[in-house]
Each structure stands twice: as structure tokens, then as C-alpha cells.
């Protein structure tokens, strides 16, 4: 046998002999394991299924199902809750400007080449261009 192989075998034998006492665990029978597991389940320390933690937070005040349904019906009737797949209702927009003002401003912005079309990049307007657009609306 080569020296390195012999040294390796001796090191493995010594490690096994010395670690046997360190890694030794007391013998536990199946009944004791079952009892400890049942105690942990009863204490809520072991989760079932997909639950990965024990929720110990207080759920807060409990309301009856009738109260919840009544509150939901009231919210639907007021229009503050969406029905079905619709998004939440949006408050109607009320403009303070006339249609003619908006149209004149849009035409001035087109004339100043501030409204791109196609794949043209959006240009940052200069102060003079902004003033010209605003003056067109007045």
C-alpha cells in the first residue's frame, strides 16, 4: 500500500472513532416521537398543507355576514365600488375651458410642430412656442 493511501485510511479511521461519541444520540422510540409531534401540533408549532407559518395576529372585530352584505350593497348603490370586472368608477371630468379654446390651442401646437405623428420623437417646447400656443387659445 502506498504511503498516502495508508495515511488517508488512518485519518478516516481516527475520525470515525472520535466522532462516534460526539454524534451519538440517545435512543428515542416511535411512541415518544408520536407524542412530541402531537404536542407540537396541538401547540400550533407545525403547519398543515400550504400554510407555512402560524398566524397569531388578532383578526380584529368580527361582523356578521348580513352586515358585510348590506355594506357591499350600499357601496354598489353609491357607485363607490366596481361591479363585476369593471374598474372602480371615475368621477366625471368637467372642463373649465371651451371647446373652441382647446381646438385653437391644439391647432397652434400642430403649427409649432409640438404634436408628433408616426414615429417622430416628442420635442421639448421652447418658452416662445408655449407662449404662442397659449396666446392662440385667448
mmCIF file of C-alpha atoms in Angstrom:
data_model
loop_
_atom_site.group_PDB
_atom_site.id
_atom_site.type_symbol
_atom_site.label_atom_id
_atom_site.label_comp_id
_atom_site.label_asym_id
_atom_site.label_seq_id
_atom_site.Cartn_x
_atom_site.Cartn_y
_atom_site.Cartn_z
ATOM 1 C CA UNK A 1 0.000 0.000 0.000
ATOM 2 C CA UNK A 2 1.225 3.482 -0.792
ATOM 3 C CA UNK A 3 2.003 5.902 1.995
ATOM 4 C CA UNK A 4 -0.700 8.426 1.032
ATOM 5 C CA UNK A 5 -3.382 5.735 0.896
ATOM 6 C CA UNK A 6 -2.297 4.379 4.273
ATOM 7 C CA UNK A 7 -2.327 7.878 5.798
ATOM 8 C CA UNK A 8 -5.794 8.539 4.387
ATOM 9 C CA UNK A 9 -7.138 5.267 5.822
ATOM 10 C CA UNK A 10 -5.657 6.042 9.229
ATOM 11 C CA UNK A 11 -7.158 9.556 9.193
ATOM 12 C CA UNK A 12 -10.601 8.186 8.253
ATOM 13 C CA UNK A 13 -10.413 5.533 10.978
ATOM 14 C CA UNK A 14 -9.413 8.073 13.622
ATOM 15 C CA UNK A 15 -12.154 10.489 12.527
ATOM 16 C CA UNK A 16 -14.750 7.732 12.694
ATOM 17 C CA UNK A 17 -13.615 6.621 16.125
ATOM 18 C CA UNK A 18 -13.530 10.130 17.557
ATOM 19 C CA UNK A 19 -16.748 11.377 16.012
ATOM 20 C CA UNK A 20 -18.791 8.375 17.067
ATOM 21 C CA UNK A 21 -19.078 9.640 20.616
ATOM 22 C CA UNK A 22 -19.822 13.203 19.517
ATOM 23 C CA UNK A 23 -22.579 12.265 17.071
ATOM 24 C CA UNK A 24 -24.169 9.653 19.283
ATOM 25 C CA UNK A 25 -27.785 10.495 20.121
ATOM 26 C CA UNK A 26 -29.908 8.988 22.829
ATOM 27 C CA UNK A 27 -32.241 6.285 21.628
ATOM 28 C CA UNK A 28 -35.817 7.523 21.073
ATOM 29 C CA UNK A 29 -38.660 5.153 20.428
ATOM 30 C CA UNK A 30 -41.526 5.756 17.983
ATOM 31 C CA UNK A 31 -44.092 6.318 20.740
ATOM 32 C CA UNK A 32 -42.071 9.219 22.145
ATOM 33 C CA UNK A 33 -41.727 10.788 18.666
ATOM 34 C CA UNK A 34 -45.508 10.488 18.109
ATOM 35 C CA UNK A 35 -46.208 12.093 21.493
ATOM 36 C CA UNK A 36 -43.841 15.017 20.819
ATOM 37 C CA UNK A 37 -45.336 15.536 17.351
ATOM 38 C CA UNK A 38 -48.894 15.523 18.731
ATOM 39 C CA UNK A 39 -47.891 18.084 21.370
ATOM 40 C CA UNK A 40 -46.310 20.331 18.713
ATOM 41 C CA UNK A 41 -49.441 20.096 16.528
ATOM 42 C CA UNK A 42 -51.655 20.931 19.495
ATOM 43 C CA UNK A 43 -49.470 23.947 20.318
ATOM 44 C CA UNK A 44 -49.696 25.183 16.703
ATOM 45 C CA UNK A 45 -45.988 24.763 16.026
ATOM 46 C CA UNK A 46 -46.457 22.532 12.976
ATOM 47 C CA UNK A 47 -48.332 23.810 9.925
ATOM 48 C CA UNK A 48 -50.502 21.703 7.652
ATOM 49 C CA UNK A 49 -50.796 21.876 3.854
ATOM 50 C CA UNK A 50 -49.599 25.085 2.240
ATOM 51 C CA UNK A 51 -49.643 27.081 5.453
ATOM 52 C CA UNK A 52 -46.048 27.969 6.190
ATOM 53 C CA UNK A 53 -46.450 29.838 9.464
ATOM 54 C CA UNK A 54 -48.712 30.141 12.448
ATOM 55 C CA UNK A 55 -50.833 33.273 12.313
ATOM 56 C CA UNK A 56 -51.132 34.603 15.840
ATOM 57 C CA UNK A 57 -52.393 38.090 14.903
ATOM 58 C CA UNK A 58 -55.712 39.231 16.289
ATOM 59 C CA UNK A 59 -58.251 39.281 13.421
ATOM 60 C CA UNK A 60 -59.980 42.314 14.914
ATOM 61 C CA UNK A 61 -63.686 42.859 15.421
ATOM 62 C CA UNK A 62 -65.944 40.328 13.746
ATOM 63 C CA UNK A 63 -69.016 41.411 11.789
ATOM 64 C CA UNK A 64 -71.918 39.306 10.723
ATOM 65 C CA UNK A 65 -72.344 38.242 7.105
ATOM 66 C CA UNK A 66 -75.558 40.283 6.897
ATOM 67 C CA UNK A 67 -73.664 43.461 7.904
ATOM 68 C CA UNK A 68 -70.995 42.844 5.269
ATOM 69 C CA UNK A 69 -73.587 42.195 2.541
ATOM 70 C CA UNK A 70 -75.553 45.303 3.479
ATOM 71 C CA UNK A 71 -72.415 47.440 3.391
ATOM 72 C CA UNK A 72 -71.450 45.996 -0.009
ATOM 73 C CA UNK A 73 -74.910 46.650 -1.467
ATOM 74 C CA UNK A 74 -74.784 50.246 -0.196
ATOM 75 C CA UNK A 75 -71.354 50.790 -1.776
ATOM 76 C CA UNK A 76 -72.553 49.404 -5.128
ATOM 77 C CA UNK A 77 -75.637 51.628 -4.990
ATOM 78 C CA UNK A 78 -73.477 54.703 -4.241
ATOM 79 C CA UNK A 79 -71.140 53.840 -7.097
ATOM 80 C CA UNK A 80 -68.032 53.654 -4.899
ATOM 81 C CA UNK A 81 -67.347 50.006 -5.679
ATOM 82 C CA UNK A 82 -66.934 48.292 -9.025
ATOM 83 C CA UNK A 83 -69.439 45.695 -10.167
ATOM 84 C CA UNK A 84 -68.155 42.621 -11.994
ATOM 85 C CA UNK A 85 -64.898 43.084 -13.863
ATOM 86 C CA UNK A 86 -65.318 46.826 -14.317
ATOM 87 C CA UNK A 87 -62.766 49.076 -12.728
ATOM 88 C CA UNK A 88 -63.692 51.476 -9.975
ATOM 89 C CA UNK A 89 -65.843 54.326 -11.216
ATOM 90 C CA UNK A 90 -64.085 57.540 -12.140
ATOM 91 C CA UNK A 91 -65.511 60.917 -11.266
ATOM 92 C CA UNK A 92 -66.716 62.733 -14.393
ATOM 93 C CA UNK A 93 -64.370 65.398 -15.731
ATOM 94 C CA UNK A 94 -65.687 68.922 -16.014
ATOM 95 C CA UNK A 95 -63.568 71.235 -18.135
ATOM 96 C CA UNK A 96 -63.355 74.939 -17.344
ATOM 97 C CA UNK A 97 -62.345 75.781 -20.912
ATOM 98 C CA UNK A 98 -64.497 75.996 -24.007
ATOM 99 C CA UNK A 99 -64.212 73.595 -26.913
ATOM 100 C CA UNK A 100 -63.129 76.464 -29.196
ATOM 101 C CA UNK A 101 -60.209 77.332 -26.872
ATOM 102 C CA UNK A 102 -58.985 73.745 -26.791
ATOM 103 C CA UNK A 103 -59.299 73.409 -30.564
ATOM 104 C CA UNK A 104 -57.383 76.657 -31.169
ATOM 105 C CA UNK A 105 -54.617 75.572 -28.791
ATOM 106 C CA UNK A 106 -54.330 72.177 -30.496
ATOM 107 C CA UNK A 107 -54.089 73.772 -33.966
ATOM 108 C CA UNK A 108 -51.395 76.167 -32.691
ATOM 109 C CA UNK A 109 -49.431 73.247 -31.217
ATOM 110 C CA UNK A 110 -49.634 71.412 -34.554
ATOM 111 C CA UNK A 111 -48.452 74.570 -36.360
ATOM 112 C CA UNK A 112 -45.492 74.855 -33.939
ATOM 113 C CA UNK A 113 -44.715 71.132 -34.633
ATOM 114 C CA UNK A 114 -45.174 70.208 -30.963
ATOM 115 C CA UNK A 115 -47.507 67.290 -31.650
ATOM 116 C CA UNK A 116 -45.563 64.459 -33.286
ATOM 117 C CA UNK A 117 -47.100 61.876 -35.554
ATOM 118 C CA UNK A 118 -45.907 58.458 -36.644
ATOM 119 C CA UNK A 119 -42.596 57.562 -35.081
ATOM 120 C CA UNK A 120 -41.337 61.116 -34.761
ATOM 121 C CA UNK A 121 -39.810 61.912 -31.369
ATOM 122 C CA UNK A 122 -41.542 64.253 -28.944
ATOM 123 C CA UNK A 123 -39.733 67.584 -28.909
ATOM 124 C CA UNK A 124 -39.451 69.682 -25.766
ATOM 125 C CA UNK A 125 -41.194 73.002 -26.454
ATOM 126 C CA UNK A 126 -39.357 76.259 -26.041
ATOM 127 C CA UNK A 127 -40.790 79.115 -23.993
ATOM 128 C CA UNK A 128 -41.662 81.005 -27.182
ATOM 129 C CA UNK A 129 -43.599 78.017 -28.566
ATOM 130 C CA UNK A 130 -45.538 77.579 -25.316
ATOM 131 C CA UNK A 131 -46.415 81.276 -25.297
ATOM 132 C CA UNK A 132 -47.602 81.103 -28.918
ATOM 133 C CA UNK A 133 -49.839 78.115 -28.163
ATOM 134 C CA UNK A 134 -51.358 79.797 -25.095
ATOM 135 C CA UNK A 135 -51.971 83.030 -26.966
ATOM 136 C CA UNK A 136 -53.853 81.152 -29.695
ATOM 137 C CA UNK A 137 -56.422 79.985 -27.138
ATOM 138 C CA UNK A 138 -57.135 83.515 -25.872
#
